[in-house]
């Protein structure tokens, strides 16, 4: 377990970007940071899935692209993020998970952040591709959002959530075929975003995501304190 903060009020995480390929654990790690720092997770993938569930025009538009592992157009995603960033819970910071994924999104985010009290810090989570493939194609999710993996963390009874007995599902874009498309999109577009943050300013760090979940959280936490020049780092 990570150390509790000495005094939560003297550490303001500000805007945090979790970067990395599909399956590196951005969503899982974002949830841990939400618990620790009390700032919200903003996952563009989750927001888009919510739109799909509610059959909004954006959701219907995104459905086909997402099922093929392709990106939703930048202006639509940017607008969606702009709406979310206007909500008051983002005042002391937030964790962006899955955004920005293209240089256009990164530049747009920069333009939005000019007036913000702190610059973004970017943490790139790195995991070997063969591990990612197993994580993604083996992932099964309960309706309440509990995540299993048929290879590394299977439920006691196949296809059934251990906690509430609900039926586990596979995300339609977690198949092997779509995994390869998602990796292609990542390499073609998002790897440039990682280079953008690596070379712009000194608020970028890399963390090994191929270790126990709690150890990854500990590394990210230490990285955030260091990037924010916190005395506890
Ligand atoms: P995720 O849950 O982050 O893996 O995202 C699932 C899918 O949503 C992606 O494969 C894309 O189709 C779409 N998506 C999520 N975030 C973005 C983004 N920032 N830009 C474009 N498409 C996105």
mmCIF file of C-alpha atoms and ligand atoms in Angstrom:
data_model
loop_
_atom_site.group_PDB
_atom_site.id
_atom_site.type_symbol
_atom_site.label_atom_id
_atom_site.label_comp_id
_atom_site.label_asym_id
_atom_site.label_seq_id
_atom_site.Cartn_x
_atom_site.Cartn_y
_atom_site.Cartn_z
ATOM 1 C CA UNK A 1 0.000 0.000 0.000
ATOM 2 C CA UNK A 2 1.189 3.523 -0.724
ATOM 3 C CA UNK A 3 1.910 5.925 2.118
ATOM 4 C CA UNK A 4 -0.946 8.297 2.919
ATOM 5 C CA UNK A 5 -0.202 11.889 2.022
ATOM 6 C CA UNK A 6 1.091 13.851 5.018
ATOM 7 C CA UNK A 7 -1.540 16.475 4.478
ATOM 8 C CA UNK A 8 -3.702 16.120 1.408
ATOM 9 C CA UNK A 9 -4.310 19.871 1.264
ATOM 10 C CA UNK A 10 -0.636 20.633 0.635
ATOM 11 C CA UNK A 11 -0.486 18.490 -2.465
ATOM 12 C CA UNK A 12 -2.491 19.490 -5.485
ATOM 13 C CA UNK A 13 -2.076 16.913 -8.251
ATOM 14 C CA UNK A 14 -3.505 19.300 -10.874
ATOM 15 C CA UNK A 15 -4.189 17.883 -14.321
ATOM 16 C CA UNK A 16 -2.594 14.457 -14.809
ATOM 17 C CA UNK A 17 -2.395 12.614 -18.127
ATOM 18 C CA UNK A 18 -2.075 8.858 -18.127
ATOM 19 C CA UNK A 19 -0.600 7.828 -21.467
ATOM 20 C CA UNK A 20 0.123 4.434 -22.959
ATOM 21 C CA UNK A 21 -1.167 1.779 -25.339
ATOM 22 C CA UNK A 22 -4.521 0.013 -24.920
ATOM 23 C CA UNK A 23 -4.298 -2.337 -21.941
ATOM 24 C CA UNK A 24 -1.392 -0.736 -20.062
ATOM 25 C CA UNK A 25 -3.721 -0.144 -17.099
ATOM 26 C CA UNK A 26 -4.611 3.532 -17.453
ATOM 27 C CA UNK A 27 -8.179 2.998 -16.232
ATOM 28 C CA UNK A 28 -7.165 0.808 -13.292
ATOM 29 C CA UNK A 29 -4.464 3.225 -12.189
ATOM 30 C CA UNK A 30 -6.718 6.256 -12.661
ATOM 31 C CA UNK A 31 -9.213 4.709 -10.215
ATOM 32 C CA UNK A 32 -6.491 4.272 -7.582
ATOM 33 C CA UNK A 33 -5.431 7.914 -7.977
ATOM 34 C CA UNK A 34 -9.056 9.042 -7.717
ATOM 35 C CA UNK A 35 -9.275 7.257 -4.354
ATOM 36 C CA UNK A 36 -6.055 8.768 -3.118
ATOM 37 C CA UNK A 37 -6.304 12.358 -4.313
ATOM 38 C CA UNK A 38 -10.052 12.868 -4.590
ATOM 39 C CA UNK A 39 -9.865 14.257 -8.105
ATOM 40 C CA UNK A 40 -12.029 12.817 -10.898
ATOM 41 C CA UNK A 41 -11.050 10.358 -13.622
ATOM 42 C CA UNK A 42 -12.019 11.502 -17.084
ATOM 43 C CA UNK A 43 -11.889 8.556 -19.464
ATOM 44 C CA UNK A 44 -12.831 9.439 -23.031
ATOM 45 C CA UNK A 45 -13.441 5.726 -23.741
ATOM 46 C CA UNK A 46 -15.918 5.564 -20.807
ATOM 47 C CA UNK A 47 -17.602 8.822 -21.840
ATOM 48 C CA UNK A 48 -18.007 7.510 -25.391
ATOM 49 C CA UNK A 49 -19.385 4.170 -24.145
ATOM 50 C CA UNK A 50 -21.849 6.118 -21.967
ATOM 51 C CA UNK A 51 -22.944 8.044 -25.059
ATOM 52 C CA UNK A 52 -23.402 4.768 -26.928
ATOM 53 C CA UNK A 53 -25.491 3.318 -24.116
ATOM 54 C CA UNK A 54 -27.700 6.412 -24.090
ATOM 55 C CA UNK A 55 -27.979 6.442 -27.907
ATOM 56 C CA UNK A 56 -26.901 10.076 -28.180
ATOM 57 C CA UNK A 57 -25.976 11.363 -31.670
ATOM 58 C CA UNK A 58 -22.291 11.257 -30.592
ATOM 59 C CA UNK A 59 -22.680 7.699 -29.298
ATOM 60 C CA UNK A 60 -24.332 6.502 -32.499
ATOM 61 C CA UNK A 61 -21.642 8.161 -34.561
ATOM 62 C CA UNK A 62 -18.849 6.670 -32.454
ATOM 63 C CA UNK A 63 -20.242 3.140 -32.364
ATOM 64 C CA UNK A 64 -18.953 1.882 -35.688
ATOM 65 C CA UNK A 65 -15.540 3.522 -35.354
ATOM 66 C CA UNK A 66 -15.048 2.111 -31.858
ATOM 67 C CA UNK A 67 -16.097 -1.382 -32.853
ATOM 68 C CA UNK A 68 -13.373 -1.308 -35.520
ATOM 69 C CA UNK A 69 -10.710 0.069 -33.173
ATOM 70 C CA UNK A 70 -10.588 3.395 -35.026
ATOM 71 C CA UNK A 71 -10.446 6.837 -33.433
ATOM 72 C CA UNK A 72 -13.469 9.075 -33.049
ATOM 73 C CA UNK A 73 -12.829 12.444 -34.816
ATOM 74 C CA UNK A 74 -10.767 14.930 -32.814
ATOM 75 C CA UNK A 75 -13.277 17.781 -32.788
ATOM 76 C CA UNK A 76 -16.028 15.563 -31.369
ATOM 77 C CA UNK A 77 -13.783 14.145 -28.639
ATOM 78 C CA UNK A 78 -12.407 17.609 -27.810
ATOM 79 C CA UNK A 79 -15.949 18.997 -27.453
ATOM 80 C CA UNK A 80 -16.897 16.122 -25.190
ATOM 81 C CA UNK A 81 -13.822 16.732 -22.987
ATOM 82 C CA UNK A 82 -14.487 20.503 -22.961
ATOM 83 C CA UNK A 83 -17.965 19.812 -21.563
ATOM 84 C CA UNK A 84 -16.583 17.540 -18.870
ATOM 85 C CA UNK A 85 -13.816 19.981 -17.860
ATOM 86 C CA UNK A 86 -16.434 22.652 -17.172
ATOM 87 C CA UNK A 87 -17.821 20.619 -14.271
ATOM 88 C CA UNK A 88 -16.838 21.972 -10.844
ATOM 89 C CA UNK A 89 -15.203 18.745 -9.595
ATOM 90 C CA UNK A 90 -12.247 19.363 -11.939
ATOM 91 C CA UNK A 91 -11.153 22.515 -10.086
ATOM 92 C CA UNK A 92 -8.278 20.928 -8.149
ATOM 93 C CA UNK A 93 -7.172 18.646 -10.917
ATOM 94 C CA UNK A 94 -8.282 15.551 -12.797
ATOM 95 C CA UNK A 95 -6.872 12.427 -14.366
ATOM 96 C CA UNK A 96 -7.286 12.168 -18.094
ATOM 97 C CA UNK A 97 -7.295 8.555 -19.216
ATOM 98 C CA UNK A 98 -7.198 7.841 -22.949
ATOM 99 C CA UNK A 99 -6.926 11.506 -23.917
ATOM 100 C CA UNK A 100 -5.096 13.076 -25.741
ATOM 101 C CA UNK A 101 -4.597 10.361 -28.333
ATOM 102 C CA UNK A 102 -3.574 12.558 -31.260
ATOM 103 C CA UNK A 103 -1.357 15.632 -31.628
ATOM 104 C CA UNK A 104 -4.422 17.717 -32.500
ATOM 105 C CA UNK A 105 -6.021 16.706 -29.197
ATOM 106 C CA UNK A 106 -2.776 17.467 -27.305
ATOM 107 C CA UNK A 107 -2.516 20.934 -28.842
ATOM 108 C CA UNK A 108 -6.166 21.606 -28.152
ATOM 109 C CA UNK A 109 -5.670 20.581 -24.524
ATOM 110 C CA UNK A 110 -2.707 22.952 -24.216
ATOM 111 C CA UNK A 111 -4.859 25.799 -25.488
ATOM 112 C CA UNK A 112 -7.520 24.980 -22.871
ATOM 113 C CA UNK A 113 -5.048 24.841 -20.028
ATOM 114 C CA UNK A 114 -3.512 28.292 -20.413
ATOM 115 C CA UNK A 115 -5.662 29.693 -17.633
ATOM 116 C CA UNK A 116 -5.306 26.658 -15.374
ATOM 117 C CA UNK A 117 -3.378 26.970 -12.146
ATOM 118 C CA UNK A 118 -0.939 24.138 -12.872
ATOM 119 C CA UNK A 119 0.563 22.699 -16.073
ATOM 120 C CA UNK A 120 -0.231 19.074 -16.932
ATOM 121 C CA UNK A 121 2.031 16.253 -15.875
ATOM 122 C CA UNK A 122 2.181 13.283 -18.244
ATOM 123 C CA UNK A 123 2.883 9.738 -17.108
ATOM 124 C CA UNK A 124 3.521 7.156 -19.807
ATOM 125 C CA UNK A 125 2.800 3.588 -18.667
ATOM 126 C CA UNK A 126 4.883 1.054 -20.583
ATOM 127 C CA UNK A 127 4.049 -2.647 -21.048
ATOM 128 C CA UNK A 128 5.395 -5.149 -23.632
ATOM 129 C CA UNK A 129 3.004 -5.827 -26.511
ATOM 130 C CA UNK A 130 2.589 -9.570 -25.863
ATOM 131 C CA UNK A 131 1.423 -8.788 -22.319
ATOM 132 C CA UNK A 132 -1.026 -6.210 -23.685
ATOM 133 C CA UNK A 133 -2.531 -8.721 -26.080
ATOM 134 C CA UNK A 134 -3.226 -11.151 -23.250
ATOM 135 C CA UNK A 135 -4.632 -8.407 -21.043
ATOM 136 C CA UNK A 136 -6.992 -7.091 -23.707
ATOM 137 C CA UNK A 137 -8.222 -10.296 -25.327
ATOM 138 C CA UNK A 138 -8.582 -11.999 -21.920
ATOM 139 C CA UNK A 139 -10.448 -9.091 -20.292
ATOM 140 C CA UNK A 140 -13.994 -9.747 -19.069
ATOM 141 C CA UNK A 141 -16.072 -7.125 -17.253
ATOM 142 C CA UNK A 142 -19.083 -7.361 -14.936
ATOM 143 C CA UNK A 143 -21.994 -4.919 -15.383
ATOM 144 C CA UNK A 144 -20.782 -3.168 -12.180
ATOM 145 C CA UNK A 145 -17.336 -2.659 -13.752
ATOM 146 C CA UNK A 146 -15.342 -5.416 -12.003
ATOM 147 C CA UNK A 147 -12.524 -6.516 -14.245
ATOM 148 C CA UNK A 148 -11.321 -10.121 -14.657
ATOM 149 C CA UNK A 149 -8.886 -11.763 -17.025
ATOM 150 C CA UNK A 150 -9.437 -15.319 -18.226
ATOM 151 C CA UNK A 151 -5.646 -15.914 -18.267
ATOM 152 C CA UNK A 152 -4.328 -14.060 -15.246
ATOM 153 C CA UNK A 153 -7.298 -13.353 -12.956
ATOM 154 C CA UNK A 154 -10.154 -15.696 -13.882
ATOM 155 C CA UNK A 155 -13.479 -15.702 -11.989
ATOM 156 C CA UNK A 156 -14.153 -18.799 -9.840
ATOM 157 C CA UNK A 157 -16.945 -19.833 -12.207
ATOM 158 C CA UNK A 158 -16.351 -19.190 -15.876
ATOM 159 C CA UNK A 159 -18.259 -16.161 -17.178
ATOM 160 C CA UNK A 160 -19.699 -15.208 -13.775
ATOM 161 C CA UNK A 161 -18.702 -12.359 -11.418
ATOM 162 C CA UNK A 162 -17.372 -13.679 -8.068
ATOM 163 C CA UNK A 163 -18.886 -10.772 -6.149
ATOM 164 C CA UNK A 164 -22.459 -10.436 -7.399
ATOM 165 C CA UNK A 165 -22.988 -13.446 -9.695
ATOM 166 C CA UNK A 166 -23.668 -11.271 -12.730
ATOM 167 C CA UNK A 167 -22.728 -12.352 -16.248
ATOM 168 C CA UNK A 168 -19.297 -11.224 -17.418
ATOM 169 C CA UNK A 169 -18.970 -9.625 -20.822
ATOM 170 C CA UNK A 170 -16.214 -8.965 -23.299
ATOM 171 C CA UNK A 171 -15.975 -5.457 -24.729
ATOM 172 C CA UNK A 172 -16.747 -5.673 -28.450
ATOM 173 C CA UNK A 173 -13.378 -4.044 -29.205
ATOM 174 C CA UNK A 174 -11.382 -6.458 -27.028
ATOM 175 C CA UNK A 175 -11.225 -9.188 -29.684
ATOM 176 C CA UNK A 176 -7.865 -10.133 -31.181
ATOM 177 C CA UNK A 177 -8.688 -8.622 -34.556
ATOM 178 C CA UNK A 178 -9.716 -5.244 -33.111
ATOM 179 C CA UNK A 179 -6.776 -5.328 -30.692
ATOM 180 C CA UNK A 180 -4.419 -5.209 -33.688
ATOM 181 C CA UNK A 181 -6.325 -2.241 -35.160
ATOM 182 C CA UNK A 182 -6.191 -0.408 -31.834
ATOM 183 C CA UNK A 183 -2.444 -1.014 -31.580
ATOM 184 C CA UNK A 184 -2.022 0.259 -35.121
ATOM 185 C CA UNK A 185 -3.948 3.447 -34.296
ATOM 186 C CA UNK A 186 -1.832 3.840 -31.161
ATOM 187 C CA UNK A 187 1.439 3.466 -33.045
ATOM 188 C CA UNK A 188 0.378 5.713 -35.913
ATOM 189 C CA UNK A 189 -1.094 8.534 -33.846
ATOM 190 C CA UNK A 190 -0.604 8.281 -30.080
ATOM 191 C CA UNK A 191 3.113 7.517 -30.076
ATOM 192 C CA UNK A 192 3.597 11.069 -31.421
ATOM 193 C CA UNK A 193 1.642 12.406 -28.429
ATOM 194 C CA UNK A 194 4.027 10.626 -26.081
ATOM 195 C CA UNK A 195 6.998 12.209 -27.878
ATOM 196 C CA UNK A 196 5.246 15.582 -27.666
ATOM 197 C CA UNK A 197 5.100 15.408 -23.875
ATOM 198 C CA UNK A 198 8.540 13.838 -23.599
ATOM 199 C CA UNK A 199 10.103 16.768 -25.446
ATOM 200 C CA UNK A 200 7.916 19.663 -24.186
ATOM 201 C CA UNK A 201 8.967 20.796 -20.751
ATOM 202 C CA UNK A 202 10.055 18.637 -17.853
ATOM 203 C CA UNK A 203 6.777 17.220 -16.639
ATOM 204 C CA UNK A 204 6.952 13.811 -18.247
ATOM 205 C CA UNK A 205 7.899 10.445 -16.791
ATOM 206 C CA UNK A 206 7.729 6.789 -17.717
ATOM 207 C CA UNK A 207 6.529 4.032 -15.401
ATOM 208 C CA UNK A 208 6.850 0.261 -15.793
ATOM 209 C CA UNK A 209 3.286 -1.065 -16.070
ATOM 210 C CA UNK A 210 4.370 -4.713 -16.216
ATOM 211 C CA UNK A 211 4.376 -5.280 -12.454
ATOM 212 C CA UNK A 212 1.821 -5.790 -9.653
ATOM 213 C CA UNK A 213 -0.989 -3.216 -9.814
ATOM 214 C CA UNK A 214 -0.083 -1.757 -6.386
ATOM 215 C CA UNK A 215 3.550 -1.350 -7.388
ATOM 216 C CA UNK A 216 2.544 0.533 -10.525
ATOM 217 C CA UNK A 217 0.341 2.798 -8.380
ATOM 218 C CA UNK A 218 3.248 3.382 -6.002
ATOM 219 C CA UNK A 219 5.538 4.339 -8.888
ATOM 220 C CA UNK A 220 2.948 6.684 -10.395
ATOM 221 C CA UNK A 221 2.347 8.314 -7.026
ATOM 222 C CA UNK A 222 6.098 8.853 -6.476
ATOM 223 C CA UNK A 223 6.385 10.209 -10.010
ATOM 224 C CA UNK A 224 3.586 12.719 -9.471
ATOM 225 C CA UNK A 225 5.138 14.015 -6.268
ATOM 226 C CA UNK A 226 8.493 14.337 -8.017
ATOM 227 C CA UNK A 227 7.105 16.036 -11.119
ATOM 228 C CA UNK A 228 5.282 18.491 -8.875
ATOM 229 C CA UNK A 229 8.498 19.030 -6.879
ATOM 230 C CA UNK A 230 6.784 17.976 -3.713
ATOM 231 C CA UNK A 231 9.093 17.809 -0.663
ATOM 232 C CA UNK A 232 7.857 14.288 0.186
ATOM 233 C CA UNK A 233 9.136 12.918 -3.131
HETATM 234 P P1 LIG B 1 -10.488 3.098 -24.453
HETATM 235 O O1 LIG B 1 -11.573 2.686 -23.527
HETATM 236 O O2 LIG B 1 -9.676 4.254 -23.938
HETATM 237 O O3 LIG B 1 -9.618 1.933 -24.903
HETATM 238 O O4 LIG B 1 -11.214 3.656 -25.787
HETATM 239 C C1 LIG B 1 -12.055 2.820 -26.550
HETATM 240 C C2 LIG B 1 -12.270 3.415 -27.940
HETATM 241 O O5 LIG B 1 -12.894 4.707 -27.825
HETATM 242 C C3 LIG B 1 -11.002 3.685 -28.736
HETATM 243 O O6 LIG B 1 -10.515 2.511 -29.407
HETATM 244 C C4 LIG B 1 -11.486 4.750 -29.709
HETATM 245 O O7 LIG B 1 -12.303 4.177 -30.716
HETATM 246 C C5 LIG B 1 -12.406 5.606 -28.829
HETATM 247 N N1 LIG B 1 -11.666 6.688 -28.137
HETATM 248 C C6 LIG B 1 -11.411 6.792 -26.802
HETATM 249 N N2 LIG B 1 -10.705 7.902 -26.514
HETATM 250 C C7 LIG B 1 -10.476 8.514 -27.711
HETATM 251 C C8 LIG B 1 -9.766 9.683 -28.089
HETATM 252 N N3 LIG B 1 -9.149 10.445 -27.182
HETATM 253 N N4 LIG B 1 -9.758 10.009 -29.409
HETATM 254 C C9 LIG B 1 -10.383 9.258 -30.338
HETATM 255 N N5 LIG B 1 -11.041 8.119 -30.055
HETATM 256 C C10 LIG B 1 -11.106 7.741 -28.750
#
